[in-house]
Coordinates of C-alpha atoms in Angstrom, one line a residue:
M1 CA -25.5 -27.1 4.8
E2 CA -26.0 -25.2 8.1
L3 CA -23.3 -24.4 10.6
G4 CA -24.0 -24.2 14.4
F5 CA -24.1 -20.4 14.5
T6 CA -26.0 -18.4 17.2
H7 CA -27.6 -15.0 16.0
H8 CA -27.4 -12.0 18.3
Q9 CA -29.2 -8.9 17.3
S10 CA -27.2 -5.7 17.7
A11 CA -27.4 -2.0 17.2
H12 CA -24.9 -1.7 14.4
C13 CA -24.0 -4.2 11.7
E14 CA -20.2 -4.2 11.8
N15 CA -19.9 -4.3 15.5
G16 CA -22.6 -7.1 15.6
V17 CA -20.8 -9.1 12.9
A18 CA -17.5 -8.7 14.6
S19 CA -19.0 -9.6 18.2
N20 CA -20.9 -12.5 16.7
L21 CA -18.1 -14.2 14.6
L22 CA -15.8 -13.8 17.7
K23 CA -18.4 -15.4 20.2
H24 CA -18.8 -18.1 17.6
N25 CA -15.1 -18.8 17.8
G26 CA -15.1 -18.8 21.9
F27 CA -13.9 -15.2 22.5
E28 CA -16.9 -13.5 24.4
I29 CA -17.0 -9.6 23.8
S30 CA -19.8 -7.3 23.6
E31 CA -20.8 -5.1 20.7
P32 CA -20.0 -1.7 22.6
M33 CA -16.7 -3.3 23.7
I34 CA -15.8 -4.1 19.9
F35 CA -17.0 -0.5 19.0
G36 CA -14.9 1.3 21.6
I37 CA -11.8 -0.7 21.1
G38 CA -12.1 -0.4 17.4
S39 CA -12.4 3.4 17.6
G40 CA -15.9 3.4 16.0
L41 CA -17.0 6.8 16.9
F42 CA -16.0 9.4 14.3
F43 CA -17.1 12.2 12.1
V44 CA -16.2 13.2 8.7
Y45 CA -17.6 15.6 6.1
I46 CA -16.5 15.2 2.5
P47 CA -18.0 17.8 0.4
F48 CA -16.5 16.5 -2.9
L49 CA -18.0 13.1 -2.7
Q50 CA -21.5 12.8 -3.6
V51 CA -23.7 10.0 -1.9
N52 CA -27.5 9.9 -2.8
H53 CA -26.9 13.3 -4.7
A54 CA -25.7 15.0 -1.5
P55 CA -22.2 15.6 0.1
A56 CA -20.9 12.6 1.9
I57 CA -21.2 12.7 5.8
S58 CA -20.2 9.8 7.9
Y59 CA -20.4 9.2 11.7
R60 CA -18.1 6.2 11.4
P61 CA -14.7 5.4 9.9
M62 CA -14.2 3.3 6.6
P63 CA -16.0 0.1 6.4
G64 CA -13.9 -2.7 8.0
T65 CA -11.7 -0.5 10.1
I66 CA -13.5 -1.0 13.2
F67 CA -13.1 -4.8 13.3
N68 CA -9.6 -4.6 11.9
K69 CA -8.4 -2.2 14.8
A70 CA -10.3 -4.3 17.5
A71 CA -8.5 -7.4 16.0
K72 CA -5.1 -5.7 16.2
R73 CA -5.6 -4.4 19.7
L74 CA -7.0 -7.7 21.1
G75 CA -4.4 -9.9 19.2
F76 CA -6.3 -11.9 16.6
N77 CA -6.3 -11.7 12.8
V78 CA -9.0 -11.0 10.3
K79 CA -8.7 -12.4 6.8
R80 CA -10.3 -10.3 4.2
V81 CA -10.6 -11.2 0.6
K82 CA -12.2 -9.2 -2.3
F83 CA -13.1 -10.5 -5.8
S84 CA -13.5 -9.1 -9.4
N85 CA -15.3 -12.3 -10.5
P86 CA -18.7 -13.3 -8.8
K87 CA -18.2 -17.0 -9.5
A88 CA -14.9 -17.0 -7.7
A89 CA -16.5 -15.0 -4.8
E90 CA -19.3 -17.5 -4.7
K91 CA -17.0 -20.3 -4.7
A92 CA -14.9 -19.0 -2.0
L93 CA -17.8 -18.4 0.3
D94 CA -19.2 -22.0 -0.4
E95 CA -15.6 -23.4 0.4
N96 CA -15.7 -21.6 3.8
L97 CA -19.2 -23.0 4.6
K98 CA -17.9 -26.5 3.9
N99 CA -15.0 -25.7 6.2
N100 CA -17.5 -24.8 9.0
I101 CA -16.3 -21.1 8.9
P102 CA -19.3 -18.5 9.4
T103 CA -18.2 -15.7 7.1
G104 CA -18.8 -11.9 7.2
L105 CA -19.8 -10.1 4.1
Q106 CA -19.8 -6.4 3.1
V107 CA -22.9 -5.9 1.0
G108 CA -25.2 -3.3 -0.8
V109 CA -28.4 -2.5 1.2
F110 CA -30.5 -1.8 -1.8
G111 CA -30.7 -5.5 -2.8
L112 CA -31.3 -7.0 0.6
T113 CA -34.9 -8.2 -0.1
Y114 CA -35.6 -9.0 3.6
F115 CA -35.3 -5.4 4.6
P116 CA -38.7 -3.4 4.4
D117 CA -38.8 -1.2 1.3
E118 CA -38.4 2.1 3.0
Y119 CA -35.0 0.9 4.4
R120 CA -33.6 -0.1 0.9
F121 CA -31.4 2.4 -0.5
H122 CA -28.0 2.7 -2.3
F123 CA -25.5 2.2 0.6
N124 CA -22.7 -0.4 0.0
A125 CA -21.3 -0.8 3.5
H126 CA -23.6 -3.0 5.3
N127 CA -22.5 -6.3 7.0
C128 CA -24.0 -9.6 7.7
V129 CA -22.7 -13.2 8.4
V130 CA -23.5 -16.1 6.0
Y131 CA -23.8 -19.4 8.1
G132 CA -25.1 -21.9 5.6
K133 CA -26.5 -22.7 2.2
T134 CA -29.5 -24.5 0.8
E135 CA -30.3 -25.3 -3.0
T136 CA -32.0 -22.0 -3.3
D137 CA -30.8 -19.7 -0.5
Y138 CA -28.1 -18.6 1.5
L139 CA -28.7 -18.5 5.5
V140 CA -28.0 -15.0 6.7
S141 CA -27.4 -13.7 10.2
D142 CA -27.9 -9.9 9.7
P143 CA -27.2 -8.5 13.3
V144 CA -29.7 -5.7 12.8
M145 CA -32.5 -8.0 12.4
E146 CA -34.3 -9.8 15.3
H147 CA -34.0 -13.1 13.7
V148 CA -32.0 -15.1 10.9
T149 CA -33.0 -14.6 7.5
T150 CA -32.2 -15.8 3.7
L151 CA -31.2 -14.4 0.5
T152 CA -31.5 -16.3 -2.8
H153 CA -28.3 -17.2 -4.7
Q154 CA -29.0 -14.5 -7.1
D155 CA -29.8 -11.9 -4.7
M156 CA -26.5 -12.7 -2.7
E157 CA -24.5 -12.0 -5.9
K158 CA -26.4 -8.8 -6.4
V159 CA -25.7 -7.5 -3.0
R160 CA -22.0 -8.6 -3.0
F161 CA -21.4 -6.9 -6.3
A162 CA -23.6 -3.8 -5.9
K163 CA -22.2 -0.7 -7.9
G164 CA -21.4 2.9 -6.6
A165 CA -19.5 4.3 -3.7
F166 CA -17.9 1.8 -1.4
A167 CA -18.6 -1.1 -3.8
P168 CA -18.1 -4.2 -1.8
K169 CA -16.3 -6.1 -4.6
G170 CA -17.6 -9.4 -3.1
Q171 CA -15.6 -8.8 0.2
M172 CA -15.8 -11.6 2.6
Y173 CA -14.0 -11.7 6.0
Y174 CA -13.7 -13.8 9.2
P175 CA -11.3 -14.1 12.2
T176 CA -8.5 -16.4 12.4
S177 CA -5.9 -17.4 15.3
I178 CA -8.1 -16.4 18.1
P179 CA -6.1 -15.9 21.3
K180 CA -7.2 -17.4 24.5
T181 CA -6.6 -14.1 26.3
S182 CA -6.1 -10.7 25.5
D183 CA -4.9 -7.3 27.4
L184 CA -8.2 -5.9 27.5
P185 CA -7.3 -2.9 29.5
Q186 CA -4.4 -2.0 27.1
A187 CA -6.9 -2.5 24.1
I188 CA -9.6 -0.1 25.7
I189 CA -7.0 2.6 26.4
K190 CA -5.6 2.4 22.8
G191 CA -9.2 2.5 21.4
I192 CA -10.1 5.6 23.5
K193 CA -6.9 7.5 22.7
E194 CA -7.5 7.1 19.1
T195 CA -11.1 8.2 19.3
C196 CA -10.0 11.3 21.2
R197 CA -7.4 12.2 18.6
D198 CA -9.8 11.7 15.7
M199 CA -12.7 13.8 17.5
L200 CA -10.3 16.6 18.4
A201 CA -8.5 16.5 15.1
P202 CA -7.2 20.2 13.9
V203 CA -9.1 19.5 10.5
P204 CA -12.2 21.3 9.3
Y205 CA -13.7 18.2 8.0
V206 CA -13.0 15.6 10.6
G207 CA -14.4 15.2 14.4
V208 CA -15.8 18.2 16.3
K209 CA -14.5 20.8 13.7
G210 CA -16.1 18.6 11.0
I211 CA -19.4 19.0 12.9
R212 CA -18.9 22.7 13.1
T213 CA -18.2 23.0 9.5
V214 CA -21.5 21.2 8.6
A215 CA -23.4 23.3 11.0
R216 CA -22.3 26.5 9.5
K217 CA -23.2 25.1 6.0
I218 CA -26.9 24.6 6.8
P219 CA -28.1 28.1 6.5
K220 CA -25.7 28.6 3.5
W221 CA -27.2 25.8 1.9
A222 CA -30.6 27.3 2.1
D223 CA -29.4 30.7 0.9
K224 CA -27.3 29.6 -2.0
L225 CA -28.9 26.5 -3.1
G226 CA -32.7 26.9 -2.3
T227 CA -35.1 25.4 0.1
K228 CA -35.5 22.1 -2.0
K229 CA -31.7 21.4 -2.2
A230 CA -31.0 22.5 1.5
N231 CA -33.8 20.1 2.7
H232 CA -32.4 17.3 0.7
Y233 CA -29.0 17.8 2.2
L234 CA -30.7 17.9 5.6
A235 CA -32.3 14.6 4.9
Q236 CA -28.8 13.3 4.1
I237 CA -27.5 14.3 7.5
V238 CA -30.4 12.5 9.2
R239 CA -30.1 9.4 7.1
M240 CA -26.5 9.0 7.8
Q241 CA -27.0 9.8 11.4
E242 CA -30.2 7.6 12.2
E243 CA -30.7 5.1 9.5
I244 CA -27.4 4.0 8.1
G245 CA -26.0 1.7 10.8
T246 CA -27.4 3.9 13.7
G247 CA -25.0 6.8 12.9
G248 CA -24.8 9.7 15.2
G249 CA -27.1 9.5 18.1
G250 CA -27.2 5.7 18.2
F251 CA -23.4 5.6 18.1
R252 CA -23.2 7.9 21.2
F253 CA -25.5 5.5 23.1
I254 CA -23.2 2.5 22.0
Y255 CA -20.2 4.5 23.1
A256 CA -21.8 5.4 26.4
A257 CA -22.3 1.6 27.1
F258 CA -18.7 0.9 26.1
L259 CA -17.5 3.6 28.7
Q260 CA -19.7 1.8 31.3
E261 CA -18.1 -1.4 30.8
A262 CA -14.5 0.1 30.5
A263 CA -15.1 2.0 33.8
V264 CA -15.4 -1.6 35.5
V265 CA -12.4 -3.2 33.4
L266 CA -10.1 -0.1 34.3
N267 CA -11.6 0.5 37.8
N268 CA -12.0 4.2 36.6
E269 CA -15.1 6.1 38.1
K270 CA -14.4 9.1 35.7
L271 CA -15.3 6.9 32.6
K272 CA -18.9 6.1 34.4
A273 CA -19.5 9.7 34.7
L274 CA -18.4 10.3 31.2
S275 CA -20.7 7.5 30.0
L276 CA -23.9 9.4 31.4
E277 CA -22.5 12.6 29.7
M278 CA -22.3 11.0 26.3
T279 CA -25.9 9.5 26.8
K280 CA -27.1 13.1 27.2
I281 CA -25.2 14.2 24.0
G282 CA -26.8 11.1 22.1
D283 CA -30.2 12.6 23.2
L284 CA -29.3 16.0 21.7
W285 CA -28.3 14.4 18.4
R286 CA -31.6 12.6 18.4
D287 CA -33.5 16.0 19.0
F288 CA -31.5 17.5 16.2
A289 CA -32.6 14.7 14.0
V290 CA -36.3 15.1 14.8
N291 CA -36.1 18.9 14.3
A292 CA -34.3 18.5 10.9
S293 CA -36.7 16.0 9.7
R294 CA -39.7 18.3 10.6
V295 CA -38.1 20.9 8.4
Y296 CA -37.4 18.7 5.3
K297 CA -40.8 17.2 5.6
N298 CA -42.3 20.7 5.8
R299 CA -43.8 20.1 9.3
S300 CA -41.9 22.8 11.3
S301 CA -43.6 25.6 12.6
Q302 CA -40.4 27.5 13.7
T303 CA -39.3 30.5 12.1
D304 CA -35.6 31.0 10.8
V305 CA -35.2 27.2 10.9
Y306 CA -32.0 26.6 9.1
N307 CA -30.2 29.1 11.5
T308 CA -31.8 27.2 14.6
L309 CA -30.6 23.9 13.2
S310 CA -27.1 25.3 12.9
K311 CA -27.1 26.5 16.3
E312 CA -28.3 23.1 17.7
M313 CA -25.4 21.4 16.0
L314 CA -22.9 23.9 17.0
H315 CA -23.9 23.3 20.6
I316 CA -23.5 19.6 20.2
A317 CA -20.0 20.2 18.8
D318 CA -19.0 22.5 21.7
L319 CA -20.3 19.7 24.2
E320 CA -18.3 17.0 22.3
E321 CA -15.3 19.0 22.4
A322 CA -15.3 19.5 26.1
F323 CA -16.2 15.7 26.4
F324 CA -13.4 14.5 24.4
K325 CA -11.1 16.7 26.3
E326 CA -12.2 15.2 29.6
L327 CA -12.2 11.6 28.1
K328 CA -8.5 12.2 27.0
K329 CA -7.4 13.3 30.7
A330 CA -9.4 10.5 32.4
I331 CA -7.2 7.9 30.8
S332 CA -4.0 9.6 30.6

């Protein structure tokens, strides 16, 4: 049983699944456009929630919200179902495949046998599409992979019912009632407005203020918790930024691509200029990740490394605050 599904590689799993499922249903839309309309750019620091034995840091909103918001703003529906029973989850997925419906899944990364070992860790908010089934395997289009792949029936059950934070609970989803046309300009403006509101939120754990909070924590971690734990926390920042769904730096590049497309749709030259600015900020996030990784791998020759990293991150926060203020003005 194999559906006629076209695999497109993407930078981020949820955007890629959303874009691929919509294209399959005849609605042409790019990954950056899904990301921007779905207000995918975000930052949150949750010190009381531990992920991989370190405070939770996320450069994106909760799993599923990008696609859900994009759907709402573009005028189509997404059906989502969770399960308590693995057999019921398997039956529902198989039923979709029989009905010629390629289906998005939220899964745990650790059990994805087609990932290289170094990329398999306990993170439960990855997304992929299942588009067929054989006697032994499910056919998988994972948008971060270059080509389609497979998972055994047993491994599919494991990844759909992975335990821990953001446990997927067998979640599957797929678009329904696709419109022939959408008010793309209005959807873009709504997406941008929400991103600006989130990133400029007056809360110490969200958006630009959240970035500043983490930046100021870095030297304190070293002083209070010791080098080993501070370095583990630094590794967590970098992992969430660069490895889990492209995170901080990569998200800035996707958002820059979105602003380029949006500039054309809205006939707004300011957005094109801001796209270039966001690319520069993405480069600075990447530089921060490289410098931080040198520290936790004990390869840095700099002195006072934790204060230096803190200042780097505070500088990025200042640039992002100015950026989102300008972006808000550009579409008002």
